[in-house]
Amino acid sequence: MKLVPRYTDITENFAIEDFPASVASPQLLLWNDGLAKQFNINVADDLRANIFSGNEKQAIPAVALGYSGHQFGHFSPRLGDGRAHLLGAINDDKNQLWDIQLKGSGATPYSRGGDGRCALGPAIREYVMSEAMHALGIKTTRCLAVVGSGEMVYRNPPQAGAIVTRLATSHIRVGSFQYLATQGDVEGLKNLADLAIERHYPEITDTGSQRYLAFLGVVIKNQVKLVISWMRVGFIHGVMNTDNTLVSGETIDYGPCAMMNSFDFDTVFSSIDKQGRYAFGNQPNMANWNCARLAESLIPLISDDDEQAVSLMTPFINSFAEQFNTEFTAMWAQKLGLSETTASDSELIAELLTLLKDNQLDYTNTFDALTESLNGEALIPNALTLWVNKWQSRTDGNSYKIMRAANPRVIPRNHVIEKIIAEYNDTGASKLLQNFIQVANSPYSESENLPEFQTAPLSDNDYRTFCGT
């Protein structure tokens, strides 16, 4: 596994060298064989636990990255990797560069008094959720391994510890730019922006301020696409802070995330989101807000005159709503199999969403039923009978194919995730996970164990997710 240089050249103290802390008795719990092959990671079975727990020290120290963050609207100027060590970057089979990071690998200079550890439950959640999201076709970080530490993590109550090996095309966050902007480090900002462009958007060939305006524009575009993909499958991130917003447009941080069952734009599961800031239907607003915070950080790269910089960037921020509305309309058209849209379709969509909410219909199963009804193979909920007549008049011979590509048959249901975590806590393994992964790897297709994972709870209003730190 050949590692290439990391972020140490951005500016002083942006990436602080640090070694992961050793653990008592590492045990490999999960290994993503497909991902390992994609990256040509050939590590002998008996060495995996030792290497991916952090016990096997590399010749070059890992690094912990600094970043700031607006957390539920409140700005923290110095957060950083408090429980993660970035080992370096590796190339996949398409020569795409990915960061490889250990999470839960011990305290770092950014730990702020914490132990730097991760409990087993959040580690399992991250593995299962990120791999399910990848299979759903949503840009996301990936998980290579979960290693049990053989130690207890002292939370309330104490829990078994684990280390996650996470891969991302980079760990450059909106909060990374905020961190350097807060320090007034213009040269560091420029270096970071240039690295982000090199890693993610090499098509940007502009120079001067136009280069960084173009960067802002493409980040906004990809944040729109990301949130649209979340809403298509009913994903609720739960903690859309600026430190959890990657400029690559990938999903990161699966702490308090959850999937929506009964449709409602106001759905919130995160125990720390008391005001519903990151509710299902509020995610577009928050993505827009986060992009505005990125724009603020880029001001020194746009112009020496702050007012002029703001004037130049404002059209980009204002374009978020228009881009989102266009993509949002297109998403619903795909979910309903409409080859083209008309002005009256907005009423058709609005009526359906009202019926879904008022009748507490399951989001995933309802759209799956609508899809399969075009083949005469599904029962439509009675509450939709009159609406279906209007909708079917808008479908055509291409509708089934369009809908099947947009509407998953299975998602990582909250109760399934909890059962998998419980099995790992009880026995250190999960038969349920083996069955689920087989189905989740082809979420838009019929599969042998599909019915087992389509069942939705009657109500999950009392379900709560937690940050996991």
Short mmCIF file of C-alpha atoms in Angstrom, two decimals:
data_model
loop_
_atom_site.label_atom_id
_atom_site.label_comp_id
_atom_site.label_asym_id
_atom_site.label_seq_id
_atom_site.Cartn_x
_atom_site.Cartn_y
_atom_site.Cartn_z
CA MET A 1 0.00 0.00 0.00
CA LYS A 2 1.94 3.00 -1.30
CA LEU A 3 1.04 6.31 0.37
CA VAL A 4 1.71 9.70 -1.26
CA PRO A 5 2.28 13.07 0.47
CA ARG A 6 -0.43 14.65 2.54
CA TYR A 7 -1.47 18.21 3.45
CA THR A 8 1.66 19.36 5.22
CA ASP A 9 2.61 21.84 2.47
CA ILE A 10 -0.58 23.92 2.71
CA THR A 11 0.62 26.08 5.57
CA GLU A 12 2.19 25.72 8.99
CA ASN A 13 0.06 23.80 11.51
CA PHE A 14 -2.69 22.99 9.03
CA ALA A 15 -1.69 19.33 9.07
CA ILE A 16 0.06 18.38 12.31
CA GLU A 17 2.13 15.21 12.29
CA ASP A 18 1.00 12.68 14.87
CA PHE A 19 1.01 8.90 15.33
CA PRO A 20 -2.14 6.87 16.06
CA ALA A 21 -2.29 5.45 19.59
CA SER A 22 -1.87 1.70 19.95
CA VAL A 23 -4.75 -0.44 21.19
CA ALA A 24 -4.74 -3.48 23.44
CA SER A 25 -6.07 -6.29 21.29
CA PRO A 26 -7.07 -5.38 17.72
CA GLN A 27 -9.53 -7.69 15.99
CA LEU A 28 -10.70 -7.31 12.39
CA LEU A 29 -14.50 -7.13 12.41
CA LEU A 30 -15.27 -5.93 8.87
CA TRP A 31 -13.20 -5.93 5.71
CA ASN A 32 -14.39 -4.46 2.40
CA ASP A 33 -12.81 -6.87 -0.05
CA GLY A 34 -14.21 -5.13 -3.15
CA LEU A 35 -12.83 -1.79 -2.07
CA ALA A 36 -9.46 -3.33 -1.24
CA LYS A 37 -9.25 -4.75 -4.76
CA GLN A 38 -10.24 -1.36 -6.23
CA PHE A 39 -7.22 0.18 -4.51
CA ASN A 40 -4.91 -2.81 -4.91
CA ILE A 41 -4.54 -3.06 -1.14
CA ASN A 42 -2.88 -6.43 -0.73
CA VAL A 43 -2.54 -6.93 3.01
CA ALA A 44 -2.29 -10.41 4.46
CA ASP A 45 -5.27 -11.43 6.58
CA ASP A 46 -3.22 -11.74 9.75
CA LEU A 47 -1.79 -8.21 9.38
CA ARG A 48 -5.00 -6.29 8.70
CA ALA A 49 -6.10 -5.80 12.30
CA ASN A 50 -2.68 -4.56 13.35
CA ILE A 51 -2.26 -2.14 10.44
CA PHE A 52 -5.78 -0.71 10.42
CA SER A 53 -5.95 -0.27 14.18
CA GLY A 54 -2.93 2.04 14.08
CA ASN A 55 -0.72 -0.40 15.97
CA GLU A 56 1.61 -0.81 12.98
CA LYS A 57 3.45 2.51 12.87
CA GLN A 58 4.33 3.90 9.44
CA ALA A 59 7.79 5.29 8.71
CA ILE A 60 6.21 8.71 8.14
CA PRO A 61 3.82 10.02 10.83
CA ALA A 62 0.15 10.40 10.02
CA VAL A 63 -1.38 13.88 10.21
CA ALA A 64 -4.37 15.46 11.95
CA LEU A 65 -6.02 18.22 9.92
CA GLY A 66 -7.17 21.52 11.35
CA TYR A 67 -10.56 23.00 10.50
CA SER A 68 -13.22 25.27 11.90
CA GLY A 69 -16.95 24.73 11.83
CA HIS A 70 -20.34 26.29 12.22
CA GLN A 71 -21.98 23.67 14.43
CA PHE A 72 -25.75 24.15 14.48
CA GLY A 73 -25.09 27.78 13.53
CA HIS A 74 -22.49 28.48 16.22
CA PHE A 75 -18.94 29.08 15.03
CA SER A 76 -16.03 27.16 16.54
CA PRO A 77 -12.74 28.52 15.16
CA ARG A 78 -10.61 25.49 16.09
CA LEU A 79 -12.01 22.00 15.74
CA GLY A 80 -9.87 19.67 13.66
CA ASP A 81 -9.34 15.92 13.60
CA GLY A 82 -9.77 15.15 17.27
CA ARG A 83 -9.99 11.39 16.80
CA ALA A 84 -8.68 10.74 13.31
CA HIS A 85 -5.28 10.27 11.68
CA LEU A 86 -4.79 10.75 7.96
CA LEU A 87 -2.24 8.20 6.77
CA GLY A 88 -1.84 9.65 3.27
CA ALA A 89 -3.44 9.16 -0.13
CA ILE A 90 -3.60 6.21 -2.52
CA ASN A 91 -4.73 5.72 -6.12
CA ASP A 92 -7.69 3.58 -7.10
CA ASP A 93 -7.91 1.48 -10.26
CA LYS A 94 -8.89 4.59 -12.26
CA ASN A 95 -5.89 6.54 -10.94
CA GLN A 96 -8.17 8.70 -8.77
CA LEU A 97 -6.44 9.85 -5.59
CA TRP A 98 -8.19 9.05 -2.28
CA ASP A 99 -7.25 9.96 1.29
CA ILE A 100 -6.99 7.03 3.69
CA GLN A 101 -7.77 7.86 7.30
CA LEU A 102 -8.12 6.04 10.60
CA LYS A 103 -11.05 7.25 12.71
CA GLY A 104 -11.12 6.48 16.43
CA SER A 105 -7.34 6.10 16.42
CA GLY A 106 -6.57 8.12 19.55
CA ALA A 107 -6.08 11.68 20.73
CA THR A 108 -4.47 14.31 18.49
CA PRO A 109 -3.41 17.94 19.06
CA TYR A 110 -7.01 18.83 18.12
CA SER A 111 -8.73 16.55 20.66
CA ARG A 112 -9.57 19.33 23.14
CA GLY A 113 -9.24 16.91 26.08
CA GLY A 114 -11.11 14.03 24.43
CA ASP A 115 -9.83 10.47 24.27
CA GLY A 116 -9.84 10.32 20.47
CA ARG A 117 -11.65 7.00 20.46
CA CYS A 118 -14.75 5.67 18.69
CA ALA A 119 -17.32 3.24 20.03
CA LEU A 120 -18.19 0.09 18.12
CA GLY A 121 -21.78 1.13 17.33
CA PRO A 122 -20.92 4.33 15.41
CA ALA A 123 -18.13 2.47 13.60
CA ILE A 124 -20.54 -0.21 12.37
CA ARG A 125 -23.08 2.46 11.41
CA GLU A 126 -20.50 4.30 9.31
CA TYR A 127 -19.46 1.15 7.48
CA VAL A 128 -23.01 0.00 6.70
CA MET A 129 -24.41 3.42 5.83
CA SER A 130 -21.55 4.56 3.62
CA GLU A 131 -21.51 1.31 1.65
CA ALA A 132 -25.30 1.36 1.25
CA MET A 133 -25.18 4.98 0.08
CA HIS A 134 -22.48 4.10 -2.45
CA ALA A 135 -24.64 1.30 -3.83
CA LEU A 136 -27.55 3.75 -4.08
CA GLY A 137 -25.38 5.84 -6.42
CA ILE A 138 -24.75 8.69 -3.99
CA LYS A 139 -21.32 10.30 -3.68
CA THR A 140 -19.87 9.30 -0.35
CA THR A 141 -16.80 8.47 1.63
CA ARG A 142 -16.12 4.74 1.76
CA CYS A 143 -15.15 2.29 4.51
CA LEU A 144 -12.38 -0.23 4.06
CA ALA A 145 -12.33 -1.81 7.51
CA VAL A 146 -13.62 -1.80 11.07
CA VAL A 147 -11.25 -3.08 13.73
CA GLY A 148 -12.29 -3.77 17.31
CA SER A 149 -9.81 -2.23 19.73
CA GLY A 150 -10.14 -4.75 22.56
CA GLU A 151 -10.68 -1.78 24.87
CA MET A 152 -13.69 -0.04 26.38
CA VAL A 153 -14.60 3.49 25.37
CA TYR A 154 -15.85 5.45 28.34
CA ARG A 155 -19.13 6.95 27.25
CA ASN A 156 -22.48 6.72 28.97
CA PRO A 157 -22.67 3.76 29.23
CA PRO A 158 -19.15 2.38 28.53
CA GLN A 159 -18.95 0.64 25.16
CA ALA A 160 -16.56 -1.53 23.19
CA GLY A 161 -14.13 0.52 21.09
CA ALA A 162 -13.36 0.34 17.36
CA ILE A 163 -11.36 2.02 14.62
CA VAL A 164 -12.79 2.78 11.17
CA THR A 165 -10.64 3.02 8.04
CA ARG A 166 -12.27 5.70 5.88
CA LEU A 167 -11.47 6.70 2.30
CA ALA A 168 -12.45 10.00 0.68
CA THR A 169 -11.34 11.75 -2.49
CA SER A 170 -10.15 14.39 -0.04
CA HIS A 171 -10.92 15.65 3.46
CA ILE A 172 -11.08 19.30 2.35
CA ARG A 173 -14.09 20.80 4.09
CA VAL A 174 -15.81 24.17 4.04
CA GLY A 175 -14.49 24.33 7.61
CA SER A 176 -10.93 23.86 6.28
CA PHE A 177 -11.24 27.18 4.43
CA GLN A 178 -12.87 28.81 7.44
CA TYR A 179 -9.92 27.70 9.58
CA LEU A 180 -7.37 29.47 7.40
CA ALA A 181 -9.57 32.51 6.76
CA THR A 182 -10.04 32.98 10.51
CA GLN A 183 -6.25 33.11 10.89
CA GLY A 184 -5.89 35.57 8.01
CA ASP A 185 -3.65 33.09 6.19
CA VAL A 186 -4.23 34.17 2.57
CA GLU A 187 -1.32 32.14 1.21
CA GLY A 188 -2.62 29.04 2.96
CA LEU A 189 -6.11 29.71 1.57
CA LYS A 190 -4.69 29.92 -1.94
CA ASN A 191 -2.69 26.73 -1.51
CA LEU A 192 -5.75 24.89 -0.19
CA ALA A 193 -8.02 26.15 -2.98
CA ASP A 194 -5.43 25.20 -5.60
CA LEU A 195 -5.12 21.72 -4.10
CA ALA A 196 -8.91 21.30 -4.07
CA ILE A 197 -9.08 22.34 -7.72
CA GLU A 198 -6.24 19.99 -8.63
CA ARG A 199 -7.84 17.06 -6.78
CA HIS A 200 -11.47 17.60 -7.76
CA TYR A 201 -11.92 20.16 -10.52
CA PRO A 202 -8.91 20.10 -12.87
CA GLU A 203 -11.17 21.39 -15.65
CA ILE A 204 -10.89 24.84 -14.03
CA THR A 205 -8.12 26.54 -16.01
CA ASP A 206 -8.93 30.17 -15.18
CA THR A 207 -6.38 32.35 -13.44
CA GLY A 208 -6.61 35.05 -10.79
CA SER A 209 -9.92 35.73 -9.10
CA GLN A 210 -11.85 33.97 -11.88
CA ARG A 211 -10.20 30.72 -10.83
CA TYR A 212 -11.65 30.88 -7.34
CA LEU A 213 -15.04 32.15 -8.51
CA ALA A 214 -15.21 29.13 -10.80
CA PHE A 215 -14.25 26.93 -7.85
CA LEU A 216 -17.08 28.39 -5.76
CA GLY A 217 -19.49 27.84 -8.62
CA VAL A 218 -18.67 24.17 -9.10
CA VAL A 219 -18.77 23.48 -5.35
CA ILE A 220 -22.28 24.97 -5.27
CA LYS A 221 -23.30 22.85 -8.26
CA ASN A 222 -22.10 19.68 -6.57
CA GLN A 223 -23.72 20.51 -3.24
CA VAL A 224 -27.03 20.91 -5.08
CA LYS A 225 -26.58 17.51 -6.72
CA LEU A 226 -25.60 15.88 -3.43
CA VAL A 227 -28.62 17.13 -1.49
CA ILE A 228 -30.94 16.19 -4.36
CA SER A 229 -29.54 12.64 -4.26
CA TRP A 230 -30.14 12.51 -0.49
CA MET A 231 -33.74 13.61 -0.91
CA ARG A 232 -34.35 11.14 -3.71
CA VAL A 233 -33.79 8.21 -1.33
CA GLY A 234 -34.97 9.79 1.95
CA PHE A 235 -31.58 10.30 3.61
CA ILE A 236 -31.30 12.75 6.51
CA HIS A 237 -27.71 13.72 7.29
CA GLY A 238 -28.49 15.05 10.76
CA VAL A 239 -25.38 17.20 11.26
CA MET A 240 -24.79 19.39 8.19
CA ASN A 241 -22.22 21.59 9.90
CA THR A 242 -19.61 23.33 7.76
CA ASP A 243 -16.96 20.96 9.11
CA ASN A 244 -19.01 18.07 7.68
CA THR A 245 -19.33 19.63 4.22
CA LEU A 246 -16.72 18.40 1.74
CA VAL A 247 -15.97 20.64 -1.26
CA SER A 248 -15.81 17.46 -3.35
CA GLY A 249 -19.57 17.00 -2.97
CA GLU A 250 -19.29 13.70 -1.09
CA THR A 251 -21.32 12.63 1.93
CA ILE A 252 -19.21 12.51 5.08
CA ASP A 253 -19.93 11.80 8.76
CA TYR A 254 -22.59 9.18 9.43
CA GLY A 255 -23.03 9.95 13.13
CA PRO A 256 -26.65 11.01 13.68
CA CYS A 257 -27.84 10.23 10.14
CA ALA A 258 -31.02 8.27 9.45
CA MET A 259 -33.41 7.27 6.67
CA MET A 260 -36.93 8.63 6.40
CA ASN A 261 -39.69 6.03 6.54
CA SER A 262 -43.07 7.83 6.59
CA PHE A 263 -42.85 10.87 4.33
CA ASP A 264 -42.63 14.26 6.05
CA PHE A 265 -40.36 17.17 5.14
CA ASP A 266 -40.08 17.97 8.89
CA THR A 267 -38.58 14.59 9.79
CA VAL A 268 -35.74 14.83 12.33
CA PHE A 269 -34.04 11.96 14.16
CA SER A 270 -30.87 13.55 15.54
CA SER A 271 -31.02 13.86 19.32
CA ILE A 272 -28.97 17.07 19.20
CA ASP A 273 -31.03 18.80 16.49
CA LYS A 274 -33.62 20.22 18.87
CA GLN A 275 -34.80 22.96 16.48
CA GLY A 276 -34.96 20.85 13.32
CA ARG A 277 -32.18 22.85 11.68
CA TYR A 278 -31.16 19.82 9.62
CA ALA A 279 -34.60 18.30 9.06
CA PHE A 280 -35.16 16.35 5.83
CA GLY A 281 -36.78 19.24 4.00
CA ASN A 282 -34.40 21.87 5.36
CA GLN A 283 -31.27 20.26 3.94
CA PRO A 284 -31.26 22.39 0.76
CA ASN A 285 -31.37 25.61 2.81
CA MET A 286 -28.50 24.41 4.96
CA ALA A 287 -26.38 23.41 1.97
CA ASN A 288 -26.94 26.89 0.54
CA TRP A 289 -25.99 28.44 3.89
CA ASN A 290 -22.81 26.35 4.06
CA CYS A 291 -21.84 27.45 0.55
CA ALA A 292 -22.25 31.07 1.65
CA ARG A 293 -19.79 30.40 4.48
CA LEU A 294 -17.32 29.04 1.91
CA ALA A 295 -17.77 32.21 -0.14
CA GLU A 296 -16.99 34.34 2.91
CA SER A 297 -13.77 32.42 3.44
CA LEU A 298 -12.70 32.92 -0.18
CA ILE A 299 -13.06 36.72 -0.09
CA PRO A 300 -9.28 37.39 0.15
CA LEU A 301 -8.73 35.31 -3.03
CA ILE A 302 -11.34 37.25 -5.01
CA SER A 303 -10.43 40.86 -4.30
CA ASP A 304 -8.56 43.12 -1.90
CA ASP A 305 -11.81 45.08 -1.69
CA ASP A 306 -14.26 43.07 0.44
CA GLU A 307 -17.32 44.78 -1.03
CA GLN A 308 -16.18 44.04 -4.56
CA ALA A 309 -15.50 40.41 -3.64
CA VAL A 310 -18.96 40.03 -2.15
CA SER A 311 -20.49 41.64 -5.24
CA LEU A 312 -18.70 39.17 -7.49
CA MET A 313 -19.67 36.13 -5.43
CA THR A 314 -23.29 37.05 -4.67
CA PRO A 315 -24.65 35.86 -8.05
CA PHE A 316 -23.06 32.45 -7.43
CA ILE A 317 -24.69 32.10 -4.01
CA ASN A 318 -28.00 33.36 -5.35
CA SER A 319 -27.85 30.78 -8.15
CA PHE A 320 -28.16 27.96 -5.62
CA ALA A 321 -31.95 28.28 -5.36
CA GLU A 322 -32.49 28.29 -9.13
CA GLN A 323 -30.17 25.32 -9.64
CA PHE A 324 -31.84 23.43 -6.82
CA ASN A 325 -35.37 24.08 -8.08
CA THR A 326 -34.40 22.84 -11.54
CA GLU A 327 -32.80 19.69 -10.15
CA PHE A 328 -35.62 19.19 -7.65
CA THR A 329 -38.25 19.23 -10.39
CA ALA A 330 -36.17 16.85 -12.48
CA MET A 331 -35.83 14.47 -9.50
CA TRP A 332 -39.58 14.19 -8.97
CA ALA A 333 -40.08 13.72 -12.71
CA GLN A 334 -37.66 10.78 -12.58
CA LYS A 335 -39.32 9.28 -9.49
CA LEU A 336 -42.66 9.47 -11.30
CA GLY A 337 -41.38 8.32 -14.68
CA LEU A 338 -42.21 11.51 -16.55
CA SER A 339 -40.23 11.70 -19.78
CA GLU A 340 -40.94 15.42 -19.93
CA THR A 341 -42.60 17.85 -17.55
CA THR A 342 -45.44 20.29 -17.98
CA ALA A 343 -46.61 23.22 -15.88
CA SER A 344 -49.39 21.12 -14.33
CA ASP A 345 -46.95 18.51 -13.03
CA SER A 346 -46.09 20.67 -10.02
CA GLU A 347 -49.70 20.26 -8.87
CA LEU A 348 -49.52 16.50 -9.46
CA ILE A 349 -46.36 16.26 -7.35
CA ALA A 350 -47.69 18.52 -4.59
CA GLU A 351 -50.89 16.48 -4.33
CA LEU A 352 -48.92 13.25 -4.02
CA LEU A 353 -46.64 14.63 -1.29
CA THR A 354 -49.66 15.84 0.67
CA LEU A 355 -51.26 12.40 0.42
CA LEU A 356 -48.01 10.75 1.50
CA LYS A 357 -47.73 12.94 4.58
CA ASP A 358 -51.40 12.93 5.58
CA ASN A 359 -51.61 9.15 5.33
CA GLN A 360 -48.14 8.50 6.82
CA LEU A 361 -47.15 6.42 3.81
CA ASP A 362 -43.69 4.95 3.59
CA TYR A 363 -41.55 6.95 1.16
CA THR A 364 -39.46 4.12 -0.28
CA ASN A 365 -42.16 1.45 -0.45
CA THR A 366 -44.75 3.78 -1.96
CA PHE A 367 -42.50 4.80 -4.86
CA ASP A 368 -41.45 1.19 -5.32
CA ALA A 369 -45.11 0.18 -5.51
CA LEU A 370 -45.85 2.95 -8.01
CA THR A 371 -42.92 1.76 -10.11
CA GLU A 372 -43.95 -1.90 -10.08
CA SER A 373 -47.60 -0.99 -10.69
CA LEU A 374 -46.62 -0.10 -14.25
CA ASN A 375 -45.96 -3.83 -14.72
CA GLY A 376 -49.17 -4.72 -12.85
CA GLU A 377 -47.14 -6.29 -10.05
CA ALA A 378 -47.87 -4.10 -7.02
CA LEU A 379 -50.77 -2.94 -4.89
CA ILE A 380 -51.16 0.84 -4.60
CA PRO A 381 -52.23 2.24 -1.20
CA ASN A 382 -55.96 3.01 -1.20
CA ALA A 383 -55.27 6.63 -0.30
CA LEU A 384 -53.63 7.12 -3.71
CA THR A 385 -56.31 5.55 -5.90
CA LEU A 386 -57.73 8.77 -7.35
CA TRP A 387 -54.29 10.37 -7.69
CA VAL A 388 -52.92 7.33 -9.53
CA ASN A 389 -55.46 7.79 -12.32
CA LYS A 390 -54.10 11.29 -12.96
CA TRP A 391 -50.49 10.12 -12.76
CA GLN A 392 -50.87 7.14 -15.06
CA SER A 393 -52.19 9.40 -17.80
CA ARG A 394 -48.77 11.08 -17.76
CA THR A 395 -46.71 7.87 -18.04
CA ASP A 396 -45.49 6.21 -21.22
CA GLY A 397 -43.45 3.25 -22.40
CA ASN A 398 -40.25 4.65 -20.88
CA SER A 399 -41.69 5.37 -17.45
CA TYR A 400 -40.87 2.04 -15.79
CA LYS A 401 -37.20 2.22 -16.78
CA ILE A 402 -36.93 5.84 -15.58
CA MET A 403 -38.62 5.07 -12.25
CA ARG A 404 -36.70 1.87 -11.58
CA ALA A 405 -33.43 3.77 -11.91
CA ALA A 406 -34.60 6.49 -9.49
CA ASN A 407 -36.55 4.55 -6.86
CA PRO A 408 -34.66 2.05 -4.69
CA ARG A 409 -36.33 -1.17 -3.60
CA VAL A 410 -34.32 -1.25 -0.38
CA ILE A 411 -32.62 1.33 1.83
CA PRO A 412 -30.60 0.99 5.05
CA ARG A 413 -33.63 1.13 7.36
CA ASN A 414 -33.03 2.55 10.82
CA HIS A 415 -34.27 -0.53 12.65
CA VAL A 416 -32.06 -2.79 10.52
CA ILE A 417 -28.98 -0.70 11.32
CA GLU A 418 -29.81 -0.87 15.03
CA LYS A 419 -30.21 -4.66 14.91
CA ILE A 420 -26.87 -5.04 13.13
CA ILE A 421 -25.17 -2.86 15.74
CA ALA A 422 -26.82 -4.85 18.55
CA GLU A 423 -25.57 -8.13 17.07
CA TYR A 424 -22.02 -6.77 16.90
CA ASN A 425 -22.20 -5.53 20.47
CA ASP A 426 -23.47 -8.93 21.62
CA THR A 427 -21.30 -11.31 19.59
CA GLY A 428 -18.77 -9.35 17.52
CA ALA A 429 -20.43 -10.43 14.26
CA SER A 430 -23.75 -10.12 12.42
CA LYS A 431 -25.52 -12.63 10.21
CA LEU A 432 -28.10 -9.93 9.50
CA LEU A 433 -25.39 -7.70 8.01
CA GLN A 434 -24.27 -10.46 5.64
CA ASN A 435 -27.83 -10.81 4.33
CA PHE A 436 -28.37 -7.07 4.16
CA ILE A 437 -25.18 -6.30 2.24
CA GLN A 438 -26.16 -8.83 -0.43
CA VAL A 439 -29.45 -7.01 -0.97
CA ALA A 440 -28.10 -3.48 -0.47
CA ASN A 441 -25.42 -3.96 -3.13
CA SER A 442 -28.21 -4.02 -5.76
CA PRO A 443 -30.79 -1.69 -4.21
CA TYR A 444 -32.78 -1.11 -7.42
CA SER A 445 -33.19 -4.79 -8.31
CA GLU A 446 -35.11 -7.87 -7.22
CA SER A 447 -33.04 -10.13 -4.96
CA GLU A 448 -33.55 -13.26 -2.90
CA ASN A 449 -33.74 -11.65 0.56
CA LEU A 450 -35.37 -8.38 -0.57
CA PRO A 451 -38.72 -8.74 1.32
CA GLU A 452 -36.87 -9.12 4.64
CA PHE A 453 -35.51 -5.59 4.32
CA GLN A 454 -38.53 -3.83 2.82
CA THR A 455 -40.63 -3.94 5.96
CA ALA A 456 -41.13 -0.47 7.44
CA PRO A 457 -42.00 0.16 11.10
CA LEU A 458 -45.52 1.35 11.84
CA SER A 459 -44.01 4.45 13.42
CA ASP A 460 -40.50 5.63 14.19
CA ASN A 461 -41.39 8.99 15.70
CA ASP A 462 -39.53 8.08 18.89
CA TYR A 463 -36.36 6.92 17.09
CA ARG A 464 -33.26 8.97 17.94
CA THR A 465 -29.72 9.00 16.59
CA PHE A 466 -26.62 10.25 18.36
CA CYS A 467 -23.37 11.91 17.35
CA GLY A 468 -21.14 9.06 18.49
CA THR A 469 -18.22 11.21 19.66
#
